[in-house]
JSON list of C-alpha atoms and ligand atoms in Angstrom, two decimals:
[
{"chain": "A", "resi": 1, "resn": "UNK", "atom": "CA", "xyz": [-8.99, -12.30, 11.77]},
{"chain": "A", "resi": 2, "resn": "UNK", "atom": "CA", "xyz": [-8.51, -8.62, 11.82]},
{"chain": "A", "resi": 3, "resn": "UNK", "atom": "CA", "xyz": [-10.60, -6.52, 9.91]},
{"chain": "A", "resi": 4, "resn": "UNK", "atom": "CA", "xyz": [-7.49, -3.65, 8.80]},
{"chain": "A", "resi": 5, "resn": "UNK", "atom": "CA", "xyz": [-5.16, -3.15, 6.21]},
{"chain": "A", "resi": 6, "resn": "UNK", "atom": "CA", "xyz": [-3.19, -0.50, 4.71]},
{"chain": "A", "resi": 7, "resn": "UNK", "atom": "CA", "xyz": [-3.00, 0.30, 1.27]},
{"chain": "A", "resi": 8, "resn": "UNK", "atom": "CA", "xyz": [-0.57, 2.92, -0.33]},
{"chain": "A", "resi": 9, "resn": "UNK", "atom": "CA", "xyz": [-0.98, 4.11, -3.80]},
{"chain": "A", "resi": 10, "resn": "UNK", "atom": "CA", "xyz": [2.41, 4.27, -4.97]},
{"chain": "A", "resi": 11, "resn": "UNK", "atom": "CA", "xyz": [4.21, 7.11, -6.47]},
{"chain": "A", "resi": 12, "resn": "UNK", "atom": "CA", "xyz": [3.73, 5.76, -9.92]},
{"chain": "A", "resi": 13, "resn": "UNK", "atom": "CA", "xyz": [0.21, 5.39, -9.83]},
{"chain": "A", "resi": 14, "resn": "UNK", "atom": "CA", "xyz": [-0.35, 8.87, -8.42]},
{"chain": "A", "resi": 15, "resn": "UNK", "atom": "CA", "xyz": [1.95, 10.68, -10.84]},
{"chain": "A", "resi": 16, "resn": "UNK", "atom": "CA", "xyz": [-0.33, 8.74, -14.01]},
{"chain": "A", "resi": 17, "resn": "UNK", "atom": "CA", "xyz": [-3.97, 10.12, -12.38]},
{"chain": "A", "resi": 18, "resn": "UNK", "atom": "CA", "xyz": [-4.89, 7.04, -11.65]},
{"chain": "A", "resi": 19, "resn": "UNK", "atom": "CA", "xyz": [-5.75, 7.46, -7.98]},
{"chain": "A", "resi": 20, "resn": "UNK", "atom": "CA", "xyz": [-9.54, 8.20, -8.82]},
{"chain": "A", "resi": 21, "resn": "UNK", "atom": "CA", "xyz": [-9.68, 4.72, -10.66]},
{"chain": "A", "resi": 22, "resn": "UNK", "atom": "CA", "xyz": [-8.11, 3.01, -8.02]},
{"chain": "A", "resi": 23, "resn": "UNK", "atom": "CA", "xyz": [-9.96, 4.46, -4.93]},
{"chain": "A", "resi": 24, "resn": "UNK", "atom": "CA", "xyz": [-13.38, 3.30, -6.82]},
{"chain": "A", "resi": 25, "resn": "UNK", "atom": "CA", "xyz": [-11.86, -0.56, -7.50]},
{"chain": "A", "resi": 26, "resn": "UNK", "atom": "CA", "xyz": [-11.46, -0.60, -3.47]},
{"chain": "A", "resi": 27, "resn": "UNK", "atom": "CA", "xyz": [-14.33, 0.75, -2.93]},
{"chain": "A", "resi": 28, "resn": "UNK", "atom": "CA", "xyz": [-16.39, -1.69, -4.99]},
{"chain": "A", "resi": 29, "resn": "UNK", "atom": "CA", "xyz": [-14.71, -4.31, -3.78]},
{"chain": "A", "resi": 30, "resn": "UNK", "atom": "CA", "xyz": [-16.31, -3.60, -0.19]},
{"chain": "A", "resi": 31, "resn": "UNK", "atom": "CA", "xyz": [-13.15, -1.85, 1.60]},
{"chain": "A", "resi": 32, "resn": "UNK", "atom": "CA", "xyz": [-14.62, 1.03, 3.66]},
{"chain": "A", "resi": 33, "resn": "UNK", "atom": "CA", "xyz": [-11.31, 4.11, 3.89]},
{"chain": "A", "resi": 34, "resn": "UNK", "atom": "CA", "xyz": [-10.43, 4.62, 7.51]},
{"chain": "A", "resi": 35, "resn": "UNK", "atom": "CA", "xyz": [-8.28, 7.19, 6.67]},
{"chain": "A", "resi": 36, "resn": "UNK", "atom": "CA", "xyz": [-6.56, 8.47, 3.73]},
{"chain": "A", "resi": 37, "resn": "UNK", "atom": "CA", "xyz": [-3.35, 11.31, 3.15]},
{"chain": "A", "resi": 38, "resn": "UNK", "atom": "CA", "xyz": [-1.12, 12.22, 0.63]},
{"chain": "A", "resi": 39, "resn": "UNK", "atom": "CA", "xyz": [2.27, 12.44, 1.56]},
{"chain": "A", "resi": 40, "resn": "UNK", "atom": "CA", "xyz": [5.86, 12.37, 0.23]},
{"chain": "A", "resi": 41, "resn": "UNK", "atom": "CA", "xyz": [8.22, 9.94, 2.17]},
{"chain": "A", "resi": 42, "resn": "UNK", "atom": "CA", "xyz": [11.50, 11.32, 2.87]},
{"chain": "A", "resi": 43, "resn": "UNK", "atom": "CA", "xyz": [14.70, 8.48, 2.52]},
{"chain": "A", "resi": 44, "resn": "UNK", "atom": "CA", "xyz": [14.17, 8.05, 6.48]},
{"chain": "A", "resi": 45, "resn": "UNK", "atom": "CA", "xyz": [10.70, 7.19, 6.49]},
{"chain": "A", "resi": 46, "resn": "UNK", "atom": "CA", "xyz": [10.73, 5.07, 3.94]},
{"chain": "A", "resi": 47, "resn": "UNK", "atom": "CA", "xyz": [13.58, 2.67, 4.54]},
{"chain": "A", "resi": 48, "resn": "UNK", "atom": "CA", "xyz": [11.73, 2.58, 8.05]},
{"chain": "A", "resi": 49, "resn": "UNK", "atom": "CA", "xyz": [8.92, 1.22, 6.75]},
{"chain": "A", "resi": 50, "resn": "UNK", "atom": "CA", "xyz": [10.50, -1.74, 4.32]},
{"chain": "A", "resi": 51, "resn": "UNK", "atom": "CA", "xyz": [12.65, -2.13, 6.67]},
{"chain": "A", "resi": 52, "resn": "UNK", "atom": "CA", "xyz": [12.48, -6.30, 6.16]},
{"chain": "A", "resi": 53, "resn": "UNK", "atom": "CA", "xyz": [13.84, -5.54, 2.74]},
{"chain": "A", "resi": 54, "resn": "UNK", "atom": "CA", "xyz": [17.14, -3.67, 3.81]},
{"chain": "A", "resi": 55, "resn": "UNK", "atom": "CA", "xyz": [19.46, -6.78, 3.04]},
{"chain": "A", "resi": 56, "resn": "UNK", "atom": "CA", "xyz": [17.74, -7.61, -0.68]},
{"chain": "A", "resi": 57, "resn": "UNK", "atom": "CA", "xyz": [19.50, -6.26, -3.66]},
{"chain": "A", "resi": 58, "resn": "UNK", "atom": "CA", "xyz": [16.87, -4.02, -4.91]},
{"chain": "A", "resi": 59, "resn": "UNK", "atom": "CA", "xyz": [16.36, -2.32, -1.56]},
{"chain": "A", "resi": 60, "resn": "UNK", "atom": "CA", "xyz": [17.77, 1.11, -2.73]},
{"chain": "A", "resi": 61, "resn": "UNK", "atom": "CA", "xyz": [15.94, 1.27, -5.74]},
{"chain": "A", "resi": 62, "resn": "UNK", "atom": "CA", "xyz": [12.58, 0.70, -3.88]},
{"chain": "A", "resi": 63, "resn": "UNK", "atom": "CA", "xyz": [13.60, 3.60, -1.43]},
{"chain": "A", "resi": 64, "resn": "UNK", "atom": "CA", "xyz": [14.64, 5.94, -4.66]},
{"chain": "A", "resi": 65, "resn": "UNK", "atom": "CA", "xyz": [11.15, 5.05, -5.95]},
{"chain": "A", "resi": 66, "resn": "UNK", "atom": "CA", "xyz": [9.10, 5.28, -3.15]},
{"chain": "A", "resi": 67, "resn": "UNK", "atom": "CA", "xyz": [10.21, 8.52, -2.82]},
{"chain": "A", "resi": 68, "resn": "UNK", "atom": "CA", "xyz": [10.16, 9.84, -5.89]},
{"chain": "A", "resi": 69, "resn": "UNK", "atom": "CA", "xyz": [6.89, 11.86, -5.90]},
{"chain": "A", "resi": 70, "resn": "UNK", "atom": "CA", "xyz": [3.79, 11.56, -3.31]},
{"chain": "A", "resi": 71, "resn": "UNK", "atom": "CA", "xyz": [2.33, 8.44, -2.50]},
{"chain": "A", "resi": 72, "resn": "UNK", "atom": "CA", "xyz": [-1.50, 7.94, -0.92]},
{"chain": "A", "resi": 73, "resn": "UNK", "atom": "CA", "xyz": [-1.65, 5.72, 2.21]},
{"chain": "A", "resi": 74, "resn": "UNK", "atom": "CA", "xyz": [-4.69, 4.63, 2.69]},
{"chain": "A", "resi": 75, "resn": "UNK", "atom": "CA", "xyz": [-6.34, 2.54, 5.88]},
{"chain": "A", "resi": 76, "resn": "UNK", "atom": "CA", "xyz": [-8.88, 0.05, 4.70]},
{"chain": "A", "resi": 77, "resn": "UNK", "atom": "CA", "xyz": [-11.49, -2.13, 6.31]},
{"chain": "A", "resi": 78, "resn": "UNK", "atom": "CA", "xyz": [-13.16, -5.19, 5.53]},
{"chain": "A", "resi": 79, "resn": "UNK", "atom": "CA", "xyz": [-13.90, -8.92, 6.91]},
{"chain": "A", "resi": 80, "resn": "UNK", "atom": "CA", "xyz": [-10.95, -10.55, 6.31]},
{"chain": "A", "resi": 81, "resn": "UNK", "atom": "CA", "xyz": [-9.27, -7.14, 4.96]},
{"chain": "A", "resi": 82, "resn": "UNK", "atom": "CA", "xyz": [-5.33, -8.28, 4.41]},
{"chain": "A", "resi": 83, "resn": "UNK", "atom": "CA", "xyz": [-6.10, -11.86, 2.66]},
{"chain": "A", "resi": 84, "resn": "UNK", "atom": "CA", "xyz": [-8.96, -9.99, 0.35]},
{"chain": "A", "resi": 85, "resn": "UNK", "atom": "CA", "xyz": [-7.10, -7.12, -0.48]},
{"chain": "A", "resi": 86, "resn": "UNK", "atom": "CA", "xyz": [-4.18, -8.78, -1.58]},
{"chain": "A", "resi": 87, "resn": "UNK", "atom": "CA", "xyz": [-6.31, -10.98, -3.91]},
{"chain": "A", "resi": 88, "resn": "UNK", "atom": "CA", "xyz": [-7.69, -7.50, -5.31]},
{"chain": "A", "resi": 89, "resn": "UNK", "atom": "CA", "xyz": [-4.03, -6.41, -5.71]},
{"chain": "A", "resi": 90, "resn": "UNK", "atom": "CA", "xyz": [-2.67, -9.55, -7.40]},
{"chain": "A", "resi": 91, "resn": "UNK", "atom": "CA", "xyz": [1.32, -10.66, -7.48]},
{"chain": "A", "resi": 92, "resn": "UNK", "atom": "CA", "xyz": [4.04, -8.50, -6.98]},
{"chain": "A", "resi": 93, "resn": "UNK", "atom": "CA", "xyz": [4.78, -8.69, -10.15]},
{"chain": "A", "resi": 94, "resn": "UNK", "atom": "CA", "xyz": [1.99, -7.18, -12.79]},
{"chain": "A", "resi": 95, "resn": "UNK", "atom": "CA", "xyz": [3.11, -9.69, -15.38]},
{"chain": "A", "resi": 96, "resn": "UNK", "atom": "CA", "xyz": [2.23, -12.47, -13.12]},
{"chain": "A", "resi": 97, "resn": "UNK", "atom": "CA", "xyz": [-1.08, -10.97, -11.36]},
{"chain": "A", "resi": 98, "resn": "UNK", "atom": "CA", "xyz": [-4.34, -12.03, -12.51]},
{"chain": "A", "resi": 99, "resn": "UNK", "atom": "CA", "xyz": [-6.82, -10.54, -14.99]},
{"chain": "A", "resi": 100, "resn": "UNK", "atom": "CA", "xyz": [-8.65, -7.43, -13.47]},
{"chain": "A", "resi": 101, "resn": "UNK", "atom": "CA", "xyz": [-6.55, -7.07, -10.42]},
{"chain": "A", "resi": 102, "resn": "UNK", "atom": "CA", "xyz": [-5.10, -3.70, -9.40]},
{"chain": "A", "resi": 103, "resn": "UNK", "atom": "CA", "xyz": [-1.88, -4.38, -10.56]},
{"chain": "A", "resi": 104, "resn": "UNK", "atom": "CA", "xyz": [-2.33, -5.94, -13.63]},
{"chain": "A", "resi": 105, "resn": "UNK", "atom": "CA", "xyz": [-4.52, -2.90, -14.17]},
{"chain": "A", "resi": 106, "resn": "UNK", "atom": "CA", "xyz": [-2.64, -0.10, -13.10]},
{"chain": "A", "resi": 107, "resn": "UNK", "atom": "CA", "xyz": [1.51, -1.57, -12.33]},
{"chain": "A", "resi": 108, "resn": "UNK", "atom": "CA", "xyz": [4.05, -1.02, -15.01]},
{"chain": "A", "resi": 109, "resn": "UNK", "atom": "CA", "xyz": [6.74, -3.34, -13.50]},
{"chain": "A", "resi": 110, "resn": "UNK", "atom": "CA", "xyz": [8.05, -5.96, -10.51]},
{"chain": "A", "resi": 111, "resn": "UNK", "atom": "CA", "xyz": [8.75, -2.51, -8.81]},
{"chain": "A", "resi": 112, "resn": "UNK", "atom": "CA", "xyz": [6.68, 0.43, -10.29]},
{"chain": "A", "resi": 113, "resn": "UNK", "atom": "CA", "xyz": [3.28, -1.87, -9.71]},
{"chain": "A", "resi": 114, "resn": "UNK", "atom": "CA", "xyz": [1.25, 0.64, -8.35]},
{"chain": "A", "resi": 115, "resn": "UNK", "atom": "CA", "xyz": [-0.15, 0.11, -4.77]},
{"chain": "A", "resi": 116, "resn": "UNK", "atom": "CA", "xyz": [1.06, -1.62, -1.67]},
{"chain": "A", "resi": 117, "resn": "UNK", "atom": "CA", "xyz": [-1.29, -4.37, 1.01]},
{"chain": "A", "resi": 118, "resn": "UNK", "atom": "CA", "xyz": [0.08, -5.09, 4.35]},
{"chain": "A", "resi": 119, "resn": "UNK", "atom": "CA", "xyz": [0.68, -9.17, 4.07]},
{"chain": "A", "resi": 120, "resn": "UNK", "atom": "CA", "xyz": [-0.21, -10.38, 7.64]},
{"chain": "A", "resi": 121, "resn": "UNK", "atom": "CA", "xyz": [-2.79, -8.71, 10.44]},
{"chain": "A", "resi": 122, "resn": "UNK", "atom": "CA", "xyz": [1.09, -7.94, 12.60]},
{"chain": "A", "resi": 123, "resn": "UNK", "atom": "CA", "xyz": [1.98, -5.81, 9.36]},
{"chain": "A", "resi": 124, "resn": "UNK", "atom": "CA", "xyz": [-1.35, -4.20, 8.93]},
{"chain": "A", "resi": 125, "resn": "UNK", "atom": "CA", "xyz": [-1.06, -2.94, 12.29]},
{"chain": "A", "resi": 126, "resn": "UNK", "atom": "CA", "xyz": [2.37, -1.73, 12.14]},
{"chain": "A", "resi": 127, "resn": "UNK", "atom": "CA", "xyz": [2.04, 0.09, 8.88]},
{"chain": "A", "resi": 128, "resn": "UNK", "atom": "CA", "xyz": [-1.08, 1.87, 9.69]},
{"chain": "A", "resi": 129, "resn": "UNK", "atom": "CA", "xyz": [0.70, 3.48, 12.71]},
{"chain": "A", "resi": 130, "resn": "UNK", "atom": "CA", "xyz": [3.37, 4.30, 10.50]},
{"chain": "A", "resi": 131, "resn": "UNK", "atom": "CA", "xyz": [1.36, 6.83, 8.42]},
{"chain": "A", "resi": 132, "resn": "UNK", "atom": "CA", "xyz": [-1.70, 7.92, 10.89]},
{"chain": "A", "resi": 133, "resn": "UNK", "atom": "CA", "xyz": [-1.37, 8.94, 14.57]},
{"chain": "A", "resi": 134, "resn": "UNK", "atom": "CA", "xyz": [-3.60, 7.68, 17.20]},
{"chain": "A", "resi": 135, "resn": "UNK", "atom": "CA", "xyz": [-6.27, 10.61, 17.01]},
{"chain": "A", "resi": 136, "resn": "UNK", "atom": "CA", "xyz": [-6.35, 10.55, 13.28]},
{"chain": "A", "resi": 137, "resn": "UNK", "atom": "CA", "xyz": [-7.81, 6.72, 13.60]},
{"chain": "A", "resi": 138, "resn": "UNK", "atom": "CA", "xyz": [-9.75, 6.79, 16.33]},
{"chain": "A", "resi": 139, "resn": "UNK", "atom": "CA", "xyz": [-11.69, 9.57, 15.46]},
{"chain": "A", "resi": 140, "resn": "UNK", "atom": "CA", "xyz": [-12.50, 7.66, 11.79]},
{"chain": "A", "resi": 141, "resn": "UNK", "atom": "CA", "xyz": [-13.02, 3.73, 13.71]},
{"chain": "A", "resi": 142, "resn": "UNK", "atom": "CA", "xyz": [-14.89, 4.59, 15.71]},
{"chain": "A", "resi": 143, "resn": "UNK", "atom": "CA", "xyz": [-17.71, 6.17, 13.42]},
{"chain": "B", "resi": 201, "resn": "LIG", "atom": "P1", "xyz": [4.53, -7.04, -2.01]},
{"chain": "B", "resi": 201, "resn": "LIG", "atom": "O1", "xyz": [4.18, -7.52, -0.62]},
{"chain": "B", "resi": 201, "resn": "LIG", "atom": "O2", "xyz": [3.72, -7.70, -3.09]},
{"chain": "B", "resi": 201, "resn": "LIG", "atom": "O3", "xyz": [4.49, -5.53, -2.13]},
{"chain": "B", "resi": 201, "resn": "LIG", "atom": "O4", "xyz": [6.03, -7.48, -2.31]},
{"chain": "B", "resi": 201, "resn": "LIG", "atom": "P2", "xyz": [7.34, -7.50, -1.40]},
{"chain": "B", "resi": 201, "resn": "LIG", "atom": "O5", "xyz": [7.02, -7.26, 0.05]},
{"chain": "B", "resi": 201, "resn": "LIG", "atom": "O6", "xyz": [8.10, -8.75, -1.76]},
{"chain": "B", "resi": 201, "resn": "LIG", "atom": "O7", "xyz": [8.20, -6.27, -1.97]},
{"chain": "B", "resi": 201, "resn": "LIG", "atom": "C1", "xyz": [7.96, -4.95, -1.57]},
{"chain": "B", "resi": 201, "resn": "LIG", "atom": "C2", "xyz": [8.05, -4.06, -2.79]},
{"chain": "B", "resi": 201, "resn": "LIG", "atom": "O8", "xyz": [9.40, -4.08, -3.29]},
{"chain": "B", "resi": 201, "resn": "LIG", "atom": "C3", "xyz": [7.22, -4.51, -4.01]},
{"chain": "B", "resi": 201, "resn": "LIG", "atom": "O9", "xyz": [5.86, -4.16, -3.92]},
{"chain": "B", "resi": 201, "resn": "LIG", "atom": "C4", "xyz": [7.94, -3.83, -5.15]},
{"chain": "B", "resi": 201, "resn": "LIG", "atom": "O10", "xyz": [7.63, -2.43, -5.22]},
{"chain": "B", "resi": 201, "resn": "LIG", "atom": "C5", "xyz": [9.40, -3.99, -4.71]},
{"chain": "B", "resi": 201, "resn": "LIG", "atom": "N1", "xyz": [9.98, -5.24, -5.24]},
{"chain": "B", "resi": 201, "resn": "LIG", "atom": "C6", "xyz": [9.69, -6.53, -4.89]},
{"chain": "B", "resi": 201, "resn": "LIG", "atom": "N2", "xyz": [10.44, -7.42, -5.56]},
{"chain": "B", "resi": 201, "resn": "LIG", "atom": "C7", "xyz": [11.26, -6.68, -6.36]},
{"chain": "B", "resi": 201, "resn": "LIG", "atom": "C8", "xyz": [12.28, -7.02, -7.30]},
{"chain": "B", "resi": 201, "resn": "LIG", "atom": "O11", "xyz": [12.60, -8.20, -7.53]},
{"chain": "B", "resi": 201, "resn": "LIG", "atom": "N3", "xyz": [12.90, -5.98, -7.94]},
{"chain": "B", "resi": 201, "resn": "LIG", "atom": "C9", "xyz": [12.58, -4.68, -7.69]},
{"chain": "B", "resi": 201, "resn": "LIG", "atom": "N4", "xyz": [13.24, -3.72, -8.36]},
{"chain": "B", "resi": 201, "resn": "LIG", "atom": "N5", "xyz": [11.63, -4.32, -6.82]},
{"chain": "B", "resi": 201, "resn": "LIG", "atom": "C10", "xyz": [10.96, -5.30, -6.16]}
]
């Protein structure tokens, strides 16, 4: 079981201040930050990265969204980092997550809910190279 995921704090979240509140739920949960930027996806980048989701019907609304304003990936660490944070994220959608999860906290809809967790260790991988070069990690893995 890996011990890496990647987080992003979606546009939504960042433009309502609520990274500070979410960067201390992660943290208290045990999830050390690898590395951390704030960045603002261009069209490109982001259809590159939900790539899986090209064919689904709401696939150019995520891109518009996702792009909307900056977004904060983050890459996380813990045991068992992908299964555990996507407990402390809850469902997809915030009306269906559980009590005191990130996106029943923080999410406003199906779509605008707030933050992002890689769903298998493949993904985790994947996505963290998509945000952070090779020098950026190693430099914060290794300590
Ligand atoms: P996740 O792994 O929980 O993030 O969910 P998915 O991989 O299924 O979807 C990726 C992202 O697309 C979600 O986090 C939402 O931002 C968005 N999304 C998922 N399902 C829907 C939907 O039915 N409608 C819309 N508008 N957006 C969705």
């Amino acid at each position: 079981m890996s011990k890496k995921t990647l987080a992003i704090i979606k546009p939504d979240a960042v433009k309502k201040n609520y990274t500070g509140q979410i960067i201390t739920n992660i943290s208290e949960a045990g999830f050390k930050i690898k590395a951390m930027k704030m960045v603002k996806l261009t069209t490109n980048s982001a259809e590159g990265f939900y790539e899986v989701h090209r064919e689904r019907g709401f696939f150019r609304d995520l891109i518009e969204y996702m792009t909307s304003g900056p977004c904060i990936p983050i890459a996380l660490e813990k045991e068992n980092a992908v299964d555990e944070f996507r407990k402390l994220i809850g469902a997809t959608d915030p009306a269906k997550a559980e009590k005191g999860t990130i996106r029943k906290l923080f999410a406003v809809n199906i779509q605008e809910n707030a933050i992002h967790g890689s769903d298998s260790d493949d993904n985790a991988e994947k996505e963290i190279s998509h945000f952070f070069s090779r020098n950026e990690l190693l430099e914060n893995y290794n300590g």
